[in-house]
PDB file of C-alpha atoms in Angstrom:
ATOM      1  CA  MET Q 155     -15.687  -6.153  -7.973  1.00  0.00           C
ATOM      2  CA  PRO Q 156     -12.659  -3.878  -8.387  1.00  0.00           C
ATOM      3  CA  SER Q 157      -9.991  -4.699 -10.952  1.00  0.00           C
ATOM      4  CA  TYR Q 158      -6.296  -4.531 -10.134  1.00  0.00           C
ATOM      5  CA  LEU Q 159      -3.188  -3.265 -11.825  1.00  0.00           C
ATOM      6  CA  LEU Q 160       0.052  -4.520 -10.358  1.00  0.00           C
ATOM      7  CA  ASP Q 161       2.688  -1.816 -10.669  1.00  0.00           C
ATOM      8  CA  GLY Q 162       6.416  -2.156 -10.320  1.00  0.00           C
ATOM      9  CA  PRO Q 163       9.563  -1.045 -12.097  1.00  0.00           C
ATOM     10  CA  THR Q 164       9.638  -4.089 -14.394  1.00  0.00           C
ATOM     11  CA  HIS Q 165       6.006  -3.646 -15.446  1.00  0.00           C
ATOM     12  CA  TRP Q 166       5.818   0.084 -16.107  1.00  0.00           C
ATOM     13  CA  THR Q 167       6.511   0.120 -19.822  1.00  0.00           C
ATOM     14  CA  GLN Q 168       4.431  -2.950 -20.644  1.00  0.00           C
ATOM     15  CA  ARG Q 169       1.343  -1.915 -18.669  1.00  0.00           C
ATOM     16  CA  ARG Q 170       1.619   1.864 -18.956  1.00  0.00           C
ATOM     17  CA  SER Q 171       1.241   1.993 -15.200  1.00  0.00           C
ATOM     18  CA  PRO Q 172       3.167   5.227 -14.535  1.00  0.00           C
ATOM     19  CA  VAL Q 173       0.197   7.050 -16.045  1.00  0.00           C
ATOM     20  CA  SER Q 174      -2.215   5.151 -13.812  1.00  0.00           C
ATOM     21  CA  PHE Q 175      -0.104   5.638 -10.740  1.00  0.00           C
ATOM     22  CA  THR Q 176       0.565   9.322 -11.344  1.00  0.00           C
ATOM     23  CA  ARG Q 177      -3.130   9.843 -11.960  1.00  0.00           C
ATOM     24  CA  TYR Q 178      -3.781   8.193  -8.629  1.00  0.00           C
ATOM     25  CA  SER Q 179      -1.221  10.175  -6.685  1.00  0.00           C
ATOM     26  CA  MET Q 180      -1.652   9.718  -2.951  1.00  0.00           C
ATOM     27  CA  ASN Q 181      -1.112  13.415  -2.436  1.00  0.00           C
ATOM     28  CA  SER Q 182      -3.828  14.579  -4.804  1.00  0.00           C
ATOM     29  CA  LEU Q 183      -6.378  12.024  -3.602  1.00  0.00           C
ATOM     30  CA  ALA Q 184      -5.737  12.773   0.039  1.00  0.00           C
ATOM     31  CA  GLY Q 185      -5.829  16.517  -0.610  1.00  0.00           C
ATOM     32  CA  LYS Q 186      -2.307  16.946   0.712  1.00  0.00           C
ATOM     33  CA  ARG Q 187       0.249  19.426  -0.577  1.00  0.00           C
ATOM     34  CA  PRO Q 188       2.357  18.142  -3.467  1.00  0.00           C
ATOM     35  CA  ARG Q 189       5.617  16.405  -2.672  1.00  0.00           C
ATOM     36  CA  PRO Q 190       8.792  17.219  -4.613  1.00  0.00           C
ATOM     37  CA  THR Q 191       9.357  13.566  -5.576  1.00  0.00           C
ATOM     38  CA  SER Q 192       7.148  11.981  -8.222  1.00  0.00           C
ATOM     39  CA  SER Q 193       5.304   8.716  -7.655  1.00  0.00           C
ATOM     40  CA  ALA Q 194       7.319   7.006 -10.383  1.00  0.00           C
ATOM     41  CA  THR Q 195      10.583   8.038  -8.709  1.00  0.00           C
ATOM     42  CA  VAL Q 196       9.444   6.698  -5.348  1.00  0.00           C
ATOM     43  CA  LEU Q 197       8.445   3.361  -6.874  1.00  0.00           C
ATOM     44  CA  ALA Q 198      11.656   3.003  -8.865  1.00  0.00           C
ATOM     45  CA  ASN Q 199      12.989   1.140  -5.811  1.00  0.00           C
ATOM     46  CA  ALA Q 200      13.292  -2.486  -6.914  1.00  0.00           C
ATOM     47  CA  GLY Q 201      11.653  -3.645  -3.676  1.00  0.00           C
ATOM     48  CA  ALA Q 202       8.582  -1.411  -4.049  1.00  0.00           C
ATOM     49  CA  VAL Q 203       5.263  -2.605  -5.449  1.00  0.00           C
ATOM     50  CA  ALA Q 204       2.044  -0.641  -5.853  1.00  0.00           C
ATOM     51  CA  VAL Q 205      -1.311  -2.319  -6.369  1.00  0.00           C
ATOM     52  CA  ILE Q 206      -4.075  -0.083  -7.658  1.00  0.00           C
ATOM     53  CA  ALA Q 207      -7.761  -0.975  -7.375  1.00  0.00           C
ATOM     54  CA  SER Q 208     -10.097   0.560  -9.924  1.00  0.00           C
ATOM     55  CA  GLU Q 209     -13.847   0.728 -10.146  1.00  0.00           C
ATOM     56  CA  GLY Q 210     -15.388   1.480 -13.521  1.00  0.00           C
ATOM     57  CA  GLY Q 211     -11.976   2.316 -14.949  1.00  0.00           C
ATOM     58  CA  GLU Q 212     -11.298   4.949 -12.292  1.00  0.00           C
ATOM     59  CA  PRO Q 213      -8.683   4.531  -9.542  1.00  0.00           C
ATOM     60  CA  ALA Q 214     -10.393   3.710  -6.243  1.00  0.00           C
ATOM     61  CA  GLY Q 215      -7.567   2.663  -3.916  1.00  0.00           C
ATOM     62  CA  ILE Q 216      -3.902   1.856  -3.636  1.00  0.00           C
ATOM     63  CA  ILE Q 217      -1.575  -0.177  -1.470  1.00  0.00           C
ATOM     64  CA  VAL Q 218       2.194   0.351  -1.602  1.00  0.00           C
ATOM     65  CA  LEU Q 219       4.445  -2.464  -0.388  1.00  0.00           C
ATOM     66  CA  ASN Q 220       8.167  -2.512   0.330  1.00  0.00           C
ATOM     67  CA  GLU Q 221      10.438  -5.509   0.756  1.00  0.00           C
ATOM     68  CA  CYS Q 222      12.454  -5.484   3.979  1.00  0.00           C
ATOM     69  CA  THR Q 223      14.859  -7.869   5.685  1.00  0.00           C
ATOM     70  CA  ALA Q 224      15.359  -8.414   9.408  1.00  0.00           C
ATOM     71  CA  ILE Q 225      16.799 -11.068  11.681  1.00  0.00           C
ATOM     72  CA  TYR Q 226      13.769 -10.848  14.008  1.00  0.00           C
ATOM     73  CA  ALA Q 227      11.500 -11.604  11.043  1.00  0.00           C
ATOM     74  CA  GLY Q 228      13.522 -14.590   9.889  1.00  0.00           C
ATOM     75  CA  GLY Q 229      14.494 -12.996   6.590  1.00  0.00           C
ATOM     76  CA  LYS Q 230      12.476 -11.157   3.985  1.00  0.00           C
ATOM     77  CA  PHE Q 231       9.147  -9.578   4.872  1.00  0.00           C
ATOM     78  CA  GLY Q 232       6.820  -6.961   3.479  1.00  0.00           C
ATOM     79  CA  GLN Q 233       5.835  -3.603   4.838  1.00  0.00           C
ATOM     80  CA  ILE Q 234       2.704  -1.694   3.888  1.00  0.00           C
ATOM     81  CA  SER Q 235       3.875   1.887   3.558  1.00  0.00           C
ATOM     82  CA  GLU Q 236       0.599   3.233   2.166  1.00  0.00           C
ATOM     83  CA  LEU Q 237      -2.971   1.999   1.972  1.00  0.00           C
ATOM     84  CA  TYR Q 238      -5.522   4.495   0.782  1.00  0.00           C
ATOM     85  CA  VAL Q 239      -9.066   4.262  -0.548  1.00  0.00           C
ATOM     86  CA  ARG Q 240     -10.882   7.309  -1.889  1.00  0.00           C
ATOM     87  CA  PRO Q 241     -13.395   8.481   0.750  1.00  0.00           C
ATOM     88  CA  GLU Q 242     -16.428   7.941  -1.485  1.00  0.00           C
ATOM     89  CA  MET Q 243     -15.239   4.365  -2.193  1.00  0.00           C
ATOM     90  CA  ARG Q 244     -14.741   3.294   1.429  1.00  0.00           C
ATOM     91  CA  SER Q 245     -16.781   0.498   3.051  1.00  0.00           C
ATOM     92  CA  LYS Q 246     -17.185  -1.220  -0.332  1.00  0.00           C
ATOM     93  CA  GLY Q 247     -14.635  -3.996   0.251  1.00  0.00           C
ATOM     94  CA  ILE Q 248     -11.774  -2.363  -1.649  1.00  0.00           C
ATOM     95  CA  ALA Q 249      -9.240  -2.230   1.205  1.00  0.00           C
ATOM     96  CA  PRO Q 250      -9.700  -5.924   2.151  1.00  0.00           C
ATOM     97  CA  CYS Q 251      -9.242  -6.857  -1.527  1.00  0.00           C
ATOM     98  CA  LEU Q 252      -6.048  -4.773  -1.699  1.00  0.00           C
ATOM     99  CA  LEU Q 253      -4.767  -6.536   1.425  1.00  0.00           C
ATOM    100  CA  GLU Q 254      -5.502  -9.929  -0.116  1.00  0.00           C
ATOM    101  CA  VAL Q 255      -3.575  -9.009  -3.264  1.00  0.00           C
ATOM    102  CA  ALA Q 256      -0.711  -7.813  -1.009  1.00  0.00           C
ATOM    103  CA  LEU Q 257      -0.692 -11.157   0.822  1.00  0.00           C
ATOM    104  CA  GLN Q 258      -0.589 -13.025  -2.496  1.00  0.00           C
ATOM    105  CA  GLU Q 259       2.316 -10.844  -3.650  1.00  0.00           C
ATOM    106  CA  GLY Q 260       4.110 -11.487  -0.357  1.00  0.00           C
ATOM    107  CA  ARG Q 261       3.702 -15.242  -0.641  1.00  0.00           C
ATOM    108  CA  ALA Q 262       5.028 -15.132  -4.204  1.00  0.00           C
ATOM    109  CA  ARG Q 263       8.084 -13.177  -3.002  1.00  0.00           C
ATOM    110  CA  GLY Q 264       8.729 -15.539  -0.079  1.00  0.00           C
ATOM    111  CA  TRP Q 265       7.966 -12.988   2.625  1.00  0.00           C
ATOM    112  CA  LYS Q 266       7.633 -14.362   6.148  1.00  0.00           C
ATOM    113  CA  ARG Q 267       5.225 -11.645   7.306  1.00  0.00           C
ATOM    114  CA  LEU Q 268       3.512  -8.405   6.373  1.00  0.00           C
ATOM    115  CA  GLU Q 269       3.812  -5.417   8.716  1.00  0.00           C
ATOM    116  CA  VAL Q 270       2.051  -2.069   8.853  1.00  0.00           C
ATOM    117  CA  GLY Q 271       2.357   0.963  11.102  1.00  0.00           C
ATOM    118  CA  ALA Q 272      -1.078   2.088  12.236  1.00  0.00           C
ATOM    119  CA  PRO Q 273      -1.748   5.819  12.493  1.00  0.00           C
ATOM    120  CA  ALA Q 274      -1.888   7.649  15.816  1.00  0.00           C
ATOM    121  CA  GLN Q 275      -4.549   6.474  18.236  1.00  0.00           C
ATOM    122  CA  PRO Q 276      -7.284   7.104  19.294  1.00  0.00           C
ATOM    123  CA  LYS Q 277      -7.822   9.528  16.385  1.00  0.00           C
ATOM    124  CA  CYS Q 278      -7.632   6.760  13.766  1.00  0.00           C
ATOM    125  CA  LYS Q 279      -9.266   3.931  15.714  1.00  0.00           C
ATOM    126  CA  ARG Q 280     -11.243   2.845  12.652  1.00  0.00           C
ATOM    127  CA  THR Q 281      -7.984   2.167  10.781  1.00  0.00           C
ATOM    128  CA  LEU Q 282      -6.547   0.106  13.633  1.00  0.00           C
ATOM    129  CA  ASP Q 283      -9.799  -1.862  13.948  1.00  0.00           C
ATOM    130  CA  PHE Q 284      -9.715  -2.585  10.195  1.00  0.00           C
ATOM    131  CA  TYR Q 285      -6.255  -4.166  10.414  1.00  0.00           C
ATOM    132  CA  LEU Q 286      -7.134  -6.131  13.567  1.00  0.00           C
ATOM    133  CA  ARG Q 287     -10.262  -7.544  11.877  1.00  0.00           C
ATOM    134  CA  ASP Q 288      -8.109  -8.618   8.943  1.00  0.00           C
ATOM    135  CA  GLY Q 289      -5.797 -10.745  11.109  1.00  0.00           C
ATOM    136  CA  PHE Q 290      -3.043  -8.280  12.017  1.00  0.00           C
ATOM    137  CA  GLU Q 291      -1.918  -8.120  15.638  1.00  0.00           C
ATOM    138  CA  GLU Q 292      -0.638  -5.159  17.610  1.00  0.00           C
ATOM    139  CA  VAL Q 293       3.077  -5.427  18.342  1.00  0.00           C
ATOM    140  CA  GLY Q 294       3.833  -1.883  19.481  1.00  0.00           C
ATOM    141  CA  PRO Q 295       4.092   1.680  18.274  1.00  0.00           C
ATOM    142  CA  ARG Q 296       6.070   2.822  15.280  1.00  0.00           C
ATOM    143  CA  LEU Q 297       8.405   5.760  15.684  1.00  0.00           C
ATOM    144  CA  ARG Q 298      10.078   8.078  13.187  1.00  0.00           C
ATOM    145  CA  ARG Q 299      12.790  10.678  13.068  1.00  0.00           C
ATOM    146  CA  THR Q 300      13.179  13.156  10.254  1.00  0.00           C
ATOM    147  CA  ILE Q 301      16.691  13.327   8.790  1.00  0.00           C
TER     148      ILE Q 301
END
Protein backbone atom coordinates (compact mmCIF):
# COMPACT_ATOMS: atom_id res chain seq x y z
CA MET A 1 0.00 0.00 0.00
CA PRO A 2 1.44 3.40 -0.95
CA SER A 3 2.15 5.98 1.73
CA TYR A 4 1.13 9.61 1.34
CA LEU A 5 2.69 12.97 2.02
CA LEU A 6 0.28 15.87 2.05
CA ASP A 7 2.03 18.95 0.71
CA GLY A 8 0.95 22.54 1.01
CA PRO A 9 2.45 25.91 1.86
CA THR A 10 1.78 25.54 5.59
CA HIS A 11 3.39 22.09 5.76
CA TRP A 12 6.56 22.60 3.74
CA THR A 13 8.97 23.44 6.52
CA GLN A 14 7.64 20.89 8.99
CA ARG A 15 7.55 17.95 6.57
CA ARG A 16 10.43 18.90 4.29
CA SER A 17 8.06 18.39 1.39
CA PRO A 18 9.64 20.83 -1.09
CA VAL A 19 12.45 18.29 -1.45
CA SER A 20 9.96 15.49 -2.05
CA PHE A 21 7.91 17.52 -4.46
CA THR A 22 10.87 18.86 -6.41
CA ARG A 23 12.25 15.34 -6.63
CA TYR A 24 8.92 14.27 -8.05
CA SER A 25 8.64 17.05 -10.59
CA MET A 26 5.87 16.39 -13.08
CA ASN A 27 8.11 17.55 -15.88
CA SER A 28 10.98 15.19 -15.14
CA LEU A 29 8.73 12.18 -14.55
CA ALA A 30 6.72 12.78 -17.69
CA GLY A 31 9.88 13.38 -19.72
CA LYS A 32 8.74 16.87 -20.67
CA ARG A 33 10.99 19.87 -21.15
CA PRO A 34 11.67 21.84 -17.97
CA ARG A 35 9.36 24.71 -17.11
CA PRO A 36 10.75 28.06 -15.94
CA THR A 37 8.67 28.01 -12.74
CA SER A 38 9.65 25.67 -9.92
CA SER A 39 7.20 23.25 -8.32
CA ALA A 40 7.48 25.05 -4.99
CA THR A 41 6.58 28.37 -6.62
CA VAL A 42 3.53 26.87 -8.31
CA LEU A 43 2.30 25.36 -5.05
CA ALA A 44 2.87 28.54 -3.05
CA ASN A 45 -0.74 29.39 -3.95
CA ALA A 46 -2.67 29.10 -0.69
CA GLY A 47 -5.42 27.14 -2.45
CA ALA A 48 -3.07 24.53 -3.94
CA VAL A 49 -2.46 21.12 -2.39
CA ALA A 50 -0.26 18.32 -3.69
CA VAL A 51 -0.59 14.75 -2.48
CA ILE A 52 2.33 12.48 -3.27
CA ALA A 53 2.08 8.68 -3.20
CA SER A 54 5.28 6.77 -2.55
CA GLU A 55 6.14 3.12 -2.83
CA GLY A 56 9.20 1.88 -0.97
CA GLY A 57 10.22 5.44 -0.17
CA GLU A 58 10.23 6.46 -3.84
CA PRO A 59 7.67 8.84 -5.36
CA ALA A 60 5.13 6.87 -7.40
CA GLY A 61 2.36 9.37 -8.17
CA ILE A 62 1.00 12.82 -7.52
CA ILE A 63 -2.29 14.65 -7.56
CA VAL A 64 -2.42 18.46 -7.48
CA LEU A 65 -5.63 20.13 -6.30
CA ASN A 66 -6.74 23.75 -6.47
CA GLU A 67 -9.55 25.43 -4.59
CA CYS A 68 -12.02 27.28 -6.81
CA THR A 69 -15.28 29.15 -6.27
CA ALA A 70 -18.25 29.39 -8.61
CA ILE A 71 -21.93 30.24 -8.39
CA TYR A 72 -22.85 27.20 -10.52
CA ALA A 73 -21.05 24.96 -8.03
CA GLY A 74 -22.75 26.47 -5.00
CA GLY A 75 -19.54 27.85 -3.54
CA LYS A 76 -16.13 26.30 -3.02
CA PHE A 77 -15.06 23.27 -5.03
CA GLY A 78 -11.86 21.50 -5.95
CA GLN A 79 -10.19 21.07 -9.28
CA ILE A 80 -7.67 18.37 -10.13
CA SER A 81 -5.05 20.16 -12.17
CA GLU A 82 -2.62 17.24 -12.33
CA LEU A 83 -2.81 13.52 -11.68
CA TYR A 84 0.20 11.50 -12.69
CA VAL A 85 1.49 8.03 -11.86
CA ARG A 86 4.88 6.84 -13.06
CA PRO A 87 4.35 4.47 -16.02
CA GLU A 88 5.95 1.48 -14.27
CA MET A 89 3.65 2.05 -11.26
CA ARG A 90 0.36 2.20 -13.18
CA SER A 91 -2.43 -0.37 -12.69
CA LYS A 92 -1.33 -0.93 -9.07
CA GLY A 93 -4.14 1.06 -7.43
CA ILE A 94 -2.13 4.25 -6.86
CA ALA A 95 -4.36 6.64 -8.84
CA PRO A 96 -7.59 5.50 -7.11
CA CYS A 97 -5.87 5.94 -3.73
CA LEU A 98 -4.75 9.45 -4.71
CA LEU A 99 -8.33 10.27 -5.73
CA GLU A 100 -9.63 9.01 -2.39
CA VAL A 101 -7.16 11.21 -0.51
CA ALA A 102 -8.26 14.14 -2.72
CA LEU A 103 -11.91 13.49 -1.84
CA GLN A 104 -11.05 13.40 1.87
CA GLU A 105 -9.16 16.69 1.52
CA GLY A 106 -12.12 18.20 -0.33
CA ARG A 107 -14.58 17.15 2.35
CA ALA A 108 -12.32 18.62 5.03
CA ARG A 109 -12.20 21.92 3.10
CA GLY A 110 -15.97 22.02 2.58
CA TRP A 111 -15.83 21.60 -1.19
CA LYS A 112 -19.14 20.88 -2.91
CA ARG A 113 -17.57 18.94 -5.79
CA LEU A 114 -14.32 17.87 -7.41
CA GLU A 115 -13.79 18.59 -11.11
CA VAL A 116 -11.18 17.45 -13.61
CA GLY A 117 -10.54 18.19 -17.27
CA ALA A 118 -9.95 14.96 -19.16
CA PRO A 119 -7.32 14.95 -21.90
CA ALA A 120 -8.20 14.99 -25.59
CA GLN A 121 -10.26 12.06 -26.83
CA PRO A 122 -10.08 9.44 -28.27
CA LYS A 123 -6.28 9.46 -27.78
CA CYS A 124 -6.56 9.27 -23.98
CA LYS A 125 -9.65 7.08 -23.68
CA ARG A 126 -8.06 5.08 -20.86
CA THR A 127 -7.81 8.24 -18.74
CA LEU A 128 -11.45 9.17 -19.35
CA ASP A 129 -12.57 5.61 -18.55
CA PHE A 130 -10.58 5.73 -15.29
CA TYR A 131 -12.42 8.84 -14.09
CA LEU A 132 -15.82 7.50 -15.18
CA ARG A 133 -15.21 4.24 -13.27
CA ASP A 134 -14.36 6.29 -10.19
CA GLY A 135 -17.72 8.10 -10.17
CA PHE A 136 -16.98 11.21 -12.25
CA GLU A 137 -19.48 12.19 -14.93
CA GLU A 138 -18.87 13.88 -18.25
CA VAL A 139 -20.15 17.46 -18.29
CA GLY A 140 -18.47 18.78 -21.43
CA PRO A 141 -15.12 19.71 -22.89
CA ARG A 142 -12.60 21.99 -21.27
CA LEU A 143 -11.12 24.79 -23.33
CA ARG A 144 -8.03 26.95 -22.88
CA ARG A 145 -6.50 30.08 -24.29
CA THR A 146 -2.88 31.02 -23.83
CA ILE A 147 -2.33 34.56 -22.55
